[in-house]
Short mmCIF file of C-alpha atoms and ligand atoms in Angstrom, two decimals:
data_model
loop_
_atom_site.label_atom_id
_atom_site.label_comp_id
_atom_site.label_asym_id
_atom_site.label_seq_id
_atom_site.Cartn_x
_atom_site.Cartn_y
_atom_site.Cartn_z
CA MET F 1 -37.36 -105.23 40.76
CA THR F 2 -34.66 -103.05 39.20
CA LEU F 3 -32.89 -103.70 35.90
CA TRP F 4 -29.69 -104.18 37.82
CA HIS F 5 -31.02 -106.46 40.62
CA GLY F 6 -28.66 -109.36 39.75
CA ARG F 7 -25.70 -108.14 41.75
CA PHE F 8 -27.74 -106.90 44.75
CA SER F 9 -29.07 -108.86 47.70
CA SER F 10 -31.57 -106.27 48.90
CA GLU F 11 -34.03 -103.86 47.31
CA PRO F 12 -33.01 -100.18 47.10
CA SER F 13 -34.03 -98.03 50.07
CA ALA F 14 -36.91 -95.59 49.73
CA GLU F 15 -34.55 -92.70 50.42
CA LEU F 16 -32.20 -93.74 47.64
CA TRP F 17 -35.11 -94.09 45.26
CA GLU F 18 -36.63 -90.76 46.07
CA PHE F 19 -33.34 -88.93 45.79
CA THR F 20 -32.03 -90.55 42.61
CA GLU F 21 -35.06 -91.23 40.41
CA SER F 22 -35.51 -89.22 37.26
CA LEU F 23 -38.81 -90.62 35.96
CA SER F 24 -40.69 -87.67 37.40
CA PHE F 25 -39.05 -85.40 34.84
CA ASP F 26 -37.47 -87.54 32.11
CA LYS F 27 -40.83 -88.74 30.78
CA ALA F 28 -40.33 -85.86 28.36
CA LEU F 29 -37.79 -88.11 26.60
CA ALA F 30 -40.23 -90.97 26.00
CA LEU F 31 -40.66 -90.62 22.25
CA ASP F 32 -36.95 -89.95 21.69
CA ASP F 33 -36.16 -93.06 23.72
CA ILE F 34 -38.42 -95.09 21.46
CA ALA F 35 -36.78 -93.61 18.35
CA GLY F 36 -33.37 -94.54 19.79
CA SER F 37 -34.56 -98.09 20.55
CA ARG F 38 -35.91 -98.51 17.03
CA ALA F 39 -32.54 -97.58 15.57
CA HIS F 40 -30.74 -99.81 18.07
CA LEU F 41 -32.88 -102.85 17.30
CA ALA F 42 -32.38 -102.32 13.57
CA GLY F 43 -28.64 -102.26 14.28
CA LEU F 44 -28.89 -105.45 16.35
CA GLU F 45 -30.76 -107.23 13.59
CA ARG F 46 -28.27 -106.07 10.99
CA ALA F 47 -25.44 -107.36 13.19
CA GLY F 48 -27.17 -110.74 13.51
CA MET F 49 -27.93 -110.30 17.21
CA LEU F 50 -31.69 -110.60 16.59
CA ASP F 51 -33.46 -112.83 14.11
CA ALA F 52 -36.30 -111.49 11.96
CA THR F 53 -39.02 -112.82 14.28
CA GLU F 54 -37.42 -111.25 17.34
CA ALA F 55 -36.92 -107.97 15.54
CA ALA F 56 -40.56 -107.97 14.39
CA ALA F 57 -41.71 -108.67 17.96
CA LEU F 58 -39.63 -105.73 19.21
CA VAL F 59 -40.90 -103.42 16.48
CA ALA F 60 -44.49 -104.30 17.40
CA ALA F 61 -43.82 -103.94 21.14
CA LEU F 62 -42.23 -100.52 20.66
CA ALA F 63 -45.22 -99.43 18.56
CA GLN F 64 -47.58 -100.57 21.30
CA VAL F 65 -45.55 -98.79 24.01
CA GLU F 66 -45.52 -95.66 21.89
CA ALA F 67 -49.31 -95.83 21.51
CA GLU F 68 -49.73 -96.36 25.27
CA LEU F 69 -47.48 -93.40 26.04
CA MET F 70 -49.22 -91.13 23.55
CA GLY F 71 -52.68 -92.20 24.70
CA GLU F 72 -51.58 -91.82 28.32
CA THR F 73 -52.58 -95.39 29.07
CA PHE F 74 -49.01 -96.44 29.83
CA SER F 75 -48.90 -97.61 33.42
CA PHE F 76 -45.72 -96.79 35.28
CA GLU F 77 -44.51 -99.12 38.05
CA PRO F 78 -42.95 -98.00 41.32
CA SER F 79 -39.77 -99.82 40.24
CA ASP F 80 -39.37 -97.66 37.11
CA GLU F 81 -36.27 -95.65 37.87
CA ASP F 82 -36.34 -93.55 34.74
CA ILE F 83 -38.07 -93.47 31.37
CA HIS F 84 -35.51 -95.84 29.85
CA THR F 85 -36.14 -98.57 32.41
CA ALA F 86 -39.91 -98.03 32.23
CA ILE F 87 -39.98 -98.51 28.47
CA GLU F 88 -37.63 -101.51 28.53
CA ARG F 89 -39.71 -103.17 31.25
CA ARG F 90 -42.91 -102.71 29.26
CA VAL F 91 -41.31 -103.88 25.98
CA THR F 92 -40.17 -107.02 27.77
CA GLU F 93 -43.66 -107.59 29.22
CA ILE F 94 -45.08 -107.40 25.70
CA ALA F 95 -42.34 -109.12 23.66
CA GLY F 96 -41.05 -111.62 26.23
CA GLU F 97 -37.62 -113.13 25.40
CA ALA F 98 -37.09 -110.77 22.47
CA GLY F 99 -37.73 -107.81 24.79
CA ALA F 100 -34.95 -108.98 27.06
CA LYS F 101 -32.55 -108.68 24.09
CA LEU F 102 -33.26 -104.99 23.41
CA HIS F 103 -30.52 -103.74 25.71
CA THR F 104 -27.84 -105.92 24.04
CA GLY F 105 -24.72 -103.86 23.42
CA ARG F 106 -26.33 -100.76 24.88
CA SER F 107 -26.08 -98.92 28.18
CA ARG F 108 -28.36 -96.29 29.60
CA ASN F 109 -25.30 -94.07 29.31
CA ASP F 110 -25.24 -94.02 25.50
CA GLN F 111 -29.03 -94.33 25.47
CA VAL F 112 -29.68 -91.22 27.56
CA ALA F 113 -27.02 -89.25 25.69
CA THR F 114 -28.74 -90.19 22.41
CA ASP F 115 -32.18 -89.29 23.75
CA MET F 116 -30.98 -85.92 24.98
CA ARG F 117 -29.46 -85.08 21.61
CA LEU F 118 -32.63 -86.05 19.77
CA PHE F 119 -34.71 -84.02 22.22
CA THR F 120 -32.44 -80.97 22.16
CA ARG F 121 -32.20 -80.96 18.36
CA ARG F 122 -35.98 -81.05 17.96
CA GLU F 123 -36.88 -78.62 20.73
CA MET F 124 -34.20 -76.09 19.85
CA THR F 125 -35.40 -76.19 16.24
CA ALA F 126 -38.87 -75.29 17.54
CA VAL F 127 -37.39 -72.45 19.62
CA ALA F 128 -35.58 -71.18 16.51
CA ALA F 129 -38.89 -71.16 14.61
CA ARG F 130 -40.47 -69.05 17.35
CA ILE F 131 -37.57 -66.63 17.34
CA LEU F 132 -38.07 -66.20 13.62
CA GLN F 133 -41.77 -65.46 14.15
CA LEU F 134 -41.01 -62.80 16.73
CA ALA F 135 -38.39 -61.26 14.44
CA GLN F 136 -41.00 -61.18 11.66
CA THR F 137 -43.44 -59.43 13.98
CA LEU F 138 -40.83 -56.78 14.79
CA GLY F 139 -40.36 -56.28 11.03
CA ASP F 140 -44.13 -55.92 10.52
CA LEU F 141 -44.33 -53.35 13.34
CA ALA F 142 -41.45 -51.48 11.75
CA ASP F 143 -43.45 -51.30 8.49
CA GLU F 144 -46.54 -50.07 10.32
CA ALA F 145 -44.53 -47.35 12.07
CA LYS F 146 -43.53 -45.86 8.68
CA ASP F 147 -41.62 -42.62 9.36
CA ALA F 148 -42.65 -42.25 13.00
CA TYR F 149 -39.77 -41.13 15.15
CA MET F 150 -38.95 -41.11 18.82
CA PRO F 151 -36.08 -40.01 21.03
CA GLY F 152 -33.15 -42.39 20.86
CA TYR F 153 -31.48 -42.73 24.27
CA THR F 154 -28.00 -43.30 25.59
CA HIS F 155 -27.51 -43.49 29.36
CA MET F 156 -31.33 -43.32 29.43
CA GLN F 157 -30.98 -39.64 28.44
CA LYS F 158 -32.54 -38.39 25.24
CA ALA F 159 -29.78 -38.34 22.63
CA GLN F 160 -31.01 -38.01 19.03
CA PRO F 161 -34.32 -38.60 17.27
CA VAL F 162 -34.43 -42.06 15.66
CA LEU F 163 -37.08 -43.77 13.57
CA PHE F 164 -39.22 -46.04 15.70
CA ALA F 165 -38.78 -48.64 12.94
CA HIS F 166 -35.02 -48.41 13.48
CA HIS F 167 -35.46 -49.11 17.17
CA LEU F 168 -37.70 -52.12 16.50
CA LEU F 169 -35.28 -53.52 13.93
CA ALA F 170 -32.42 -53.24 16.43
CA HIS F 171 -34.22 -55.84 18.55
CA GLY F 172 -34.93 -57.82 15.39
CA TRP F 173 -31.24 -58.12 14.49
CA ALA F 174 -30.44 -59.34 18.01
CA LEU F 175 -33.04 -62.07 17.60
CA SER F 176 -31.66 -63.02 14.21
CA ARG F 177 -28.28 -63.62 15.88
CA ASP F 178 -30.03 -65.82 18.46
CA PHE F 179 -31.54 -67.80 15.61
CA ASP F 180 -28.14 -68.20 13.99
CA ARG F 181 -26.53 -69.21 17.27
CA ILE F 182 -29.10 -71.94 17.87
CA LEU F 183 -28.61 -73.32 14.38
CA SER F 184 -24.87 -73.52 14.89
CA THR F 185 -25.39 -75.26 18.25
CA ILE F 186 -27.64 -77.78 16.49
CA ASP F 187 -25.03 -78.25 13.79
CA ARG F 188 -22.27 -78.96 16.32
CA MET F 189 -24.39 -81.43 18.30
CA ASP F 190 -25.26 -83.45 15.22
CA VAL F 191 -23.36 -86.55 16.44
CA SER F 192 -24.83 -89.86 17.57
CA PRO F 193 -23.54 -91.36 20.84
CA LEU F 194 -25.40 -94.65 20.26
CA GLY F 195 -23.01 -97.61 20.30
CA ALA F 196 -20.67 -96.10 22.89
CA GLY F 197 -22.18 -98.51 25.44
CA ALA F 198 -21.46 -97.77 29.09
CA LEU F 199 -18.16 -96.08 28.17
CA GLY F 200 -15.98 -98.29 25.99
CA GLY F 201 -17.97 -99.31 22.92
CA SER F 202 -18.95 -102.93 22.38
CA SER F 203 -17.42 -106.32 21.70
CA LEU F 204 -20.45 -107.15 19.54
CA PRO F 205 -20.33 -106.33 15.80
CA LEU F 206 -22.47 -103.17 16.07
CA ASP F 207 -22.13 -100.27 13.65
CA PRO F 208 -22.55 -96.83 15.25
CA GLY F 209 -22.49 -95.24 11.78
CA TYR F 210 -25.56 -97.23 10.75
CA THR F 211 -27.66 -96.22 13.75
CA ALA F 212 -26.43 -92.63 13.48
CA ALA F 213 -27.76 -92.48 9.91
CA LEU F 214 -31.06 -94.08 10.94
CA LEU F 215 -31.53 -91.38 13.57
CA GLY F 216 -30.71 -88.62 11.08
CA PHE F 217 -27.43 -87.65 12.76
CA GLY F 218 -24.60 -86.33 10.60
CA ALA F 219 -21.99 -88.65 12.10
CA PRO F 220 -21.36 -91.23 14.83
CA PHE F 221 -19.16 -90.42 17.86
CA GLU F 222 -15.36 -90.49 17.55
CA ASN F 223 -14.63 -91.47 21.16
CA SER F 224 -16.91 -93.57 23.34
CA LEU F 225 -15.75 -91.95 26.62
CA ASP F 226 -16.54 -88.53 25.20
CA ALA F 227 -19.82 -89.76 23.72
CA VAL F 228 -21.32 -90.76 27.07
CA SER F 229 -19.99 -87.83 29.07
CA ASP F 230 -20.24 -84.90 26.66
CA ARG F 231 -22.98 -82.48 27.64
CA ASP F 232 -21.42 -79.47 25.92
CA PHE F 233 -24.44 -79.28 23.66
CA ILE F 234 -26.69 -78.80 26.68
CA ALA F 235 -24.48 -76.08 28.14
CA GLU F 236 -24.49 -74.39 24.72
CA ALA F 237 -28.26 -74.69 24.42
CA LEU F 238 -28.63 -73.21 27.92
CA PHE F 239 -26.40 -70.30 26.91
CA ASP F 240 -28.33 -69.74 23.67
CA LEU F 241 -31.59 -69.78 25.62
CA SER F 242 -30.20 -67.44 28.28
CA LEU F 243 -29.25 -64.94 25.62
CA VAL F 244 -32.70 -65.17 24.04
CA GLY F 245 -34.01 -64.57 27.57
CA VAL F 246 -31.74 -61.55 27.97
CA HIS F 247 -33.00 -60.13 24.68
CA LEU F 248 -36.63 -60.68 25.69
CA SER F 249 -35.79 -59.05 28.99
CA ARG F 250 -34.45 -55.95 27.28
CA ILE F 251 -37.57 -55.68 25.14
CA GLY F 252 -39.61 -56.24 28.30
CA GLU F 253 -37.81 -53.50 30.18
CA GLU F 254 -38.59 -51.01 27.41
CA ILE F 255 -42.24 -52.01 27.32
CA VAL F 256 -42.43 -51.57 31.10
CA LEU F 257 -41.02 -48.07 30.76
CA TRP F 258 -42.99 -47.12 27.68
CA SER F 259 -46.29 -48.23 29.16
CA THR F 260 -45.89 -45.89 32.15
CA GLU F 261 -48.00 -42.75 32.23
CA GLU F 262 -44.76 -40.79 32.14
CA PHE F 263 -43.68 -42.22 28.77
CA ALA F 264 -47.01 -43.46 27.38
CA PHE F 265 -45.41 -44.57 24.11
CA VAL F 266 -47.50 -47.73 24.17
CA ARG F 267 -50.82 -49.00 25.40
CA LEU F 268 -51.01 -52.75 25.94
CA ASP F 269 -54.06 -54.69 24.92
CA ASP F 270 -56.25 -55.84 27.83
CA ALA F 271 -55.72 -59.47 26.83
CA TYR F 272 -51.98 -59.02 27.33
CA SER F 273 -52.13 -57.04 30.60
CA THR F 274 -53.12 -57.88 34.14
CA GLY F 275 -54.99 -56.05 36.86
CA SER F 276 -54.34 -55.34 40.50
CA SER F 277 -56.22 -57.18 43.23
CA MET F 278 -56.52 -53.97 45.24
CA LEU F 279 -56.15 -50.95 42.99
CA PRO F 280 -59.01 -50.89 40.51
CA GLN F 281 -57.36 -48.46 38.08
CA LYS F 282 -54.23 -50.55 37.53
CA LYS F 283 -53.23 -52.21 34.26
CA ASN F 284 -49.91 -53.94 34.56
CA PRO F 285 -47.40 -55.10 31.93
CA ASP F 286 -46.79 -58.52 33.52
CA ILE F 287 -45.58 -60.25 30.35
CA ALA F 288 -42.92 -57.61 29.96
CA GLU F 289 -41.96 -57.86 33.63
CA LEU F 290 -41.75 -61.63 33.62
CA SER F 291 -39.65 -61.58 30.46
CA ARG F 292 -37.25 -59.54 32.54
CA GLY F 293 -37.66 -61.70 35.62
CA LYS F 294 -37.33 -65.06 33.94
CA ALA F 295 -34.03 -64.10 32.34
CA GLY F 296 -32.54 -64.45 35.84
CA ARG F 297 -33.77 -68.01 36.10
CA LEU F 298 -32.41 -68.90 32.66
CA ILE F 299 -28.98 -67.56 33.55
CA GLY F 300 -29.21 -69.56 36.78
CA HIS F 301 -29.85 -72.77 34.85
CA LEU F 302 -26.78 -72.11 32.69
CA THR F 303 -24.40 -71.32 35.54
CA GLY F 304 -25.80 -74.10 37.72
CA PHE F 305 -25.26 -76.68 35.02
CA LEU F 306 -21.74 -75.46 34.23
CA ALA F 307 -20.98 -75.90 37.94
CA THR F 308 -22.34 -79.46 37.75
CA LEU F 309 -20.02 -80.24 34.84
CA LYS F 310 -16.84 -78.59 36.00
CA GLY F 311 -15.52 -81.19 38.43
CA LEU F 312 -16.60 -84.32 36.59
CA PRO F 313 -14.00 -86.93 35.67
CA LEU F 314 -14.62 -89.04 32.58
CA SER F 315 -16.86 -90.65 31.72
CA TYR F 316 -20.52 -91.00 32.70
CA ASN F 317 -21.32 -89.89 36.24
CA ARG F 318 -24.78 -89.76 37.70
CA ASP F 319 -24.33 -86.01 38.17
CA LEU F 320 -25.12 -85.79 34.46
CA GLN F 321 -28.73 -86.60 35.22
CA GLU F 322 -28.89 -82.98 36.42
CA ASP F 323 -28.82 -81.87 32.78
CA LYS F 324 -32.53 -82.42 32.30
CA GLU F 325 -34.52 -80.12 34.54
CA PRO F 326 -32.62 -76.94 33.64
CA LEU F 327 -32.79 -77.71 29.92
CA PHE F 328 -36.47 -78.67 29.95
CA ASP F 329 -37.38 -75.61 31.99
CA SER F 330 -35.29 -73.20 29.93
CA ILE F 331 -36.85 -74.47 26.70
CA LEU F 332 -40.35 -74.20 28.14
CA GLN F 333 -39.88 -70.72 29.58
CA VAL F 334 -38.22 -69.30 26.48
CA SER F 335 -40.84 -70.87 24.17
CA ARG F 336 -43.68 -69.40 26.22
CA GLY F 337 -41.89 -66.07 26.52
CA LEU F 338 -41.33 -65.77 22.77
CA VAL F 339 -44.99 -66.41 22.05
CA ALA F 340 -46.26 -64.13 24.83
CA VAL F 341 -43.98 -61.22 23.90
CA ARG F 342 -45.01 -61.60 20.28
CA GLY F 343 -48.70 -61.46 21.19
CA MET F 344 -48.11 -58.49 23.48
CA LEU F 345 -46.33 -56.54 20.73
CA GLN F 346 -48.75 -57.49 17.96
CA SER F 347 -51.74 -56.35 20.00
CA ALA F 348 -50.18 -53.20 21.49
CA SER F 349 -51.06 -49.70 20.27
CA PHE F 350 -48.01 -47.54 19.84
CA ASP F 351 -48.60 -43.84 20.28
CA TYR F 352 -46.48 -42.28 17.53
CA ALA F 353 -47.71 -38.79 18.40
CA ARG F 354 -46.41 -39.16 21.96
CA MET F 355 -43.10 -40.45 20.67
CA ARG F 356 -42.78 -37.55 18.24
CA LYS F 357 -43.60 -35.08 21.00
CA ALA F 358 -40.96 -36.59 23.26
CA ALA F 359 -38.40 -36.17 20.47
CA GLU F 360 -39.31 -32.57 19.72
CA SER F 361 -36.70 -30.88 21.90
CA PRO F 362 -34.27 -28.98 19.64
CA TYR F 363 -31.41 -30.06 21.90
CA LEU F 364 -31.69 -33.55 20.36
CA CYS F 365 -30.50 -32.04 17.08
CA ALA F 366 -27.40 -30.42 18.55
CA VAL F 367 -25.05 -32.73 16.68
CA ASP F 368 -26.72 -31.78 13.39
CA LEU F 369 -25.76 -28.16 14.10
CA ALA F 370 -22.20 -29.23 14.76
CA ASP F 371 -22.23 -31.19 11.48
CA PHE F 372 -23.53 -28.02 9.76
CA LEU F 373 -20.45 -26.13 10.98
CA VAL F 374 -18.21 -29.03 9.98
CA ARG F 375 -19.61 -28.85 6.44
CA ALA F 376 -18.59 -25.20 6.44
CA GLY F 377 -15.02 -26.24 7.24
CA MET F 378 -14.87 -26.00 11.05
CA PRO F 379 -13.04 -28.86 12.88
CA PHE F 380 -15.58 -31.03 14.72
CA ARG F 381 -14.11 -30.48 18.19
CA LYS F 382 -14.48 -26.72 17.74
CA ALA F 383 -18.01 -27.07 16.31
CA HIS F 384 -18.94 -29.24 19.30
CA ALA F 385 -17.80 -26.48 21.67
CA VAL F 386 -19.68 -23.77 19.75
CA VAL F 387 -22.95 -25.71 19.81
CA GLY F 388 -22.39 -26.80 23.43
CA GLY F 389 -22.04 -23.14 24.35
CA LEU F 390 -25.30 -22.28 22.59
CA VAL F 391 -27.14 -25.09 24.39
CA ARG F 392 -25.80 -23.92 27.76
CA ASP F 393 -26.76 -20.36 26.95
CA SER F 394 -30.23 -21.44 25.90
CA ILE F 395 -30.79 -23.38 29.11
CA GLU F 396 -29.31 -20.77 31.45
CA ARG F 397 -30.97 -17.74 29.90
CA GLN F 398 -34.09 -19.64 28.92
CA VAL F 399 -33.90 -18.49 25.31
CA PRO F 400 -35.10 -20.98 22.68
CA LEU F 401 -32.16 -22.60 20.88
CA GLU F 402 -33.73 -21.75 17.51
CA GLU F 403 -33.42 -18.03 18.27
CA LEU F 404 -29.76 -18.29 19.23
CA VAL F 405 -29.00 -20.37 16.16
CA SER F 406 -30.80 -17.98 13.78
CA ALA F 407 -28.88 -15.07 15.23
CA HIS F 408 -25.50 -16.81 15.13
CA PRO F 409 -23.22 -15.52 12.33
CA LEU F 410 -21.93 -19.00 11.41
CA LEU F 411 -25.30 -20.74 11.69
CA GLY F 412 -28.36 -18.64 10.76
CA GLU F 413 -31.76 -19.59 9.29
CA ASP F 414 -30.54 -22.60 7.30
CA ALA F 415 -29.11 -24.16 10.42
CA ALA F 416 -32.19 -23.28 12.48
CA ARG F 417 -34.32 -25.29 10.04
CA LEU F 418 -32.38 -28.37 11.12
CA LEU F 419 -34.00 -28.00 14.53
CA GLU F 420 -37.50 -28.47 13.15
CA PRO F 421 -38.98 -31.72 14.41
CA GLY F 422 -38.38 -34.58 12.03
CA GLU F 423 -35.62 -32.85 10.02
CA SER F 424 -32.76 -34.40 11.88
CA VAL F 425 -34.04 -37.92 11.41
CA LYS F 426 -34.06 -37.46 7.64
CA LEU F 427 -30.41 -36.51 7.53
CA ARG F 428 -28.76 -39.68 8.75
CA ALA F 429 -28.40 -41.38 5.41
CA THR F 430 -25.35 -43.56 6.09
CA ARG F 431 -25.67 -47.33 5.91
CA GLY F 432 -27.30 -48.77 9.02
CA GLY F 433 -28.15 -45.30 10.31
CA SER F 434 -31.56 -44.14 11.47
CA GLY F 435 -32.40 -41.95 8.44
CA ILE F 436 -35.61 -42.67 6.55
CA ASP F 437 -33.92 -43.99 3.40
CA ALA F 438 -31.25 -45.89 5.34
CA VAL F 439 -33.94 -47.64 7.39
CA LYS F 440 -35.80 -48.59 4.20
CA ILE F 441 -32.66 -50.27 2.91
CA GLN F 442 -32.06 -51.88 6.28
CA ARG F 443 -35.62 -53.20 6.33
CA GLY F 444 -35.01 -54.80 2.92
CA ARG F 445 -31.89 -56.50 4.21
CA PHE F 446 -33.78 -57.70 7.28
CA VAL F 447 -36.49 -59.23 5.07
CA GLU F 448 -33.79 -61.03 3.06
CA ARG F 449 -32.16 -62.27 6.23
CA LEU F 450 -35.45 -63.66 7.58
CA GLN F 451 -36.25 -65.33 4.25
CA LEU F 452 -32.85 -66.99 4.26
CA ASP F 453 -33.36 -68.06 7.89
CA ALA F 454 -36.76 -69.57 7.04
CA LYS F 455 -35.06 -71.67 4.36
CA ARG F 456 -32.32 -72.75 6.77
CA LEU F 457 -35.02 -73.81 9.21
CA ASP F 458 -36.81 -75.90 6.59
CA ALA F 459 -33.57 -77.62 5.62
CA LEU F 460 -33.00 -78.52 9.24
CA GLN F 461 -35.83 -80.99 9.67
CA PRO F 462 -33.87 -84.24 9.96
CA ASP F 463 -34.86 -87.01 7.60
CA ALA F 464 -34.51 -89.77 10.15
CA ILE F 465 -36.07 -93.05 9.07
CA ALA F 466 -36.07 -94.72 12.46
N1 LIG R 1 -31.49 -91.39 34.46
C1 LIG R 1 -30.11 -91.42 34.08
C2 LIG R 1 -29.68 -90.07 33.54
O1 LIG R 1 -30.53 -89.29 33.28
C3 LIG R 1 -29.92 -92.45 33.02
C4 LIG R 1 -28.55 -93.02 32.97
C5 LIG R 1 -28.28 -93.80 34.17
N2 LIG R 1 -27.14 -94.59 33.99
C6 LIG R 1 -26.60 -95.22 35.01
N3 LIG R 1 -25.60 -95.95 34.74
N4 LIG R 1 -27.01 -95.07 36.23
O2 LIG R 1 -28.53 -89.76 33.40
#
């Protein structure tokens, strides 16, 4: 029997049930649903809708249901449409009459919106913690790399030597923005929908502010129609997760390239690589590839859900049930990806000698020669043309650039020294640049940023009492 059987003369068809149920995936909300019910029953008691005995019976029933769910002894019935109905049914079995009062002044519409906010707040906080860990790992790898340098690329063409630490920290800063973005999403979603009822609030003397505080939310809703139909926070979370996925994908793409025999900048640990079923010699960077691949799925979840939302009139529509699977999957995939990429990077061996060798070409220091001429008073555009001419000459006549530079009246030996491997990387001393000292300073700022972020994360744990 359904919760809503009263108005119906026949049981729902099997096809309807199969197509519309959400229990198969919304079990993930079970503990949040119980937290929401605890706050709601405290609100009912405070409003005089439950006496102390009834409230105590409900508290005990919810505790028992929670224990059954955690111990996996909870038995679901075929008539349980979703996790909310399953829990209410069981509470009523245990608490009798009092159980039947639990849904007073509440609808599944404000209930599910509350559950989803509790779930998203908690799970996105956990994702933020994992982002921070990966960012810390990138910082540690940057320390290990010391002054190792590699070619920096634009258009996938070697451009200038850069410190490997600088490259790693570039990914680190992107992750720190992801962290910040998630925290601001959590901040914006810090509103309780409980008390909005089906769509219009309640005629009973309930206090949404009281239950909001019990659940550790910053404020109750301002508008009941908005409260039951707003899923902006889920779209935002899906965007935040997509962008984390995109960042993991970019790291993944580099690891795929770098682990090729052609680059060989990195060797992945066996525990973080896979083999081929046919080719015995193969060692494949599957974590890196799937970081790239799964980004597509995350973006799909975001765009799919935005499409679900775009045509919806106010207020609650069953379409909104489609918020769950994309969100649950995106959180799961990103959480696993963050941990796997971290393990892959921590256990990898980076071949600094190979990187240095790849950056040895004197052509990568061409701009330093131009800067040399600029220091002597030549306009940059002219200096660019002079050095460009020397590079072309060197390539066409197959004469080493060093020789041409040494022999050049405006350049000479001092300028030729700039072409020695590792010289160029020392020169870029400006803030945020890839010079050795600049990267040291940058690394210090990154440490400060991560320490601050760790504090922000600690402060985020909600002090809900429900
Ligand atoms: N399973 C539903 C969802 O996830 C719960 C709310 C259903 N409300 C309703 N009035 N049918 O959205």
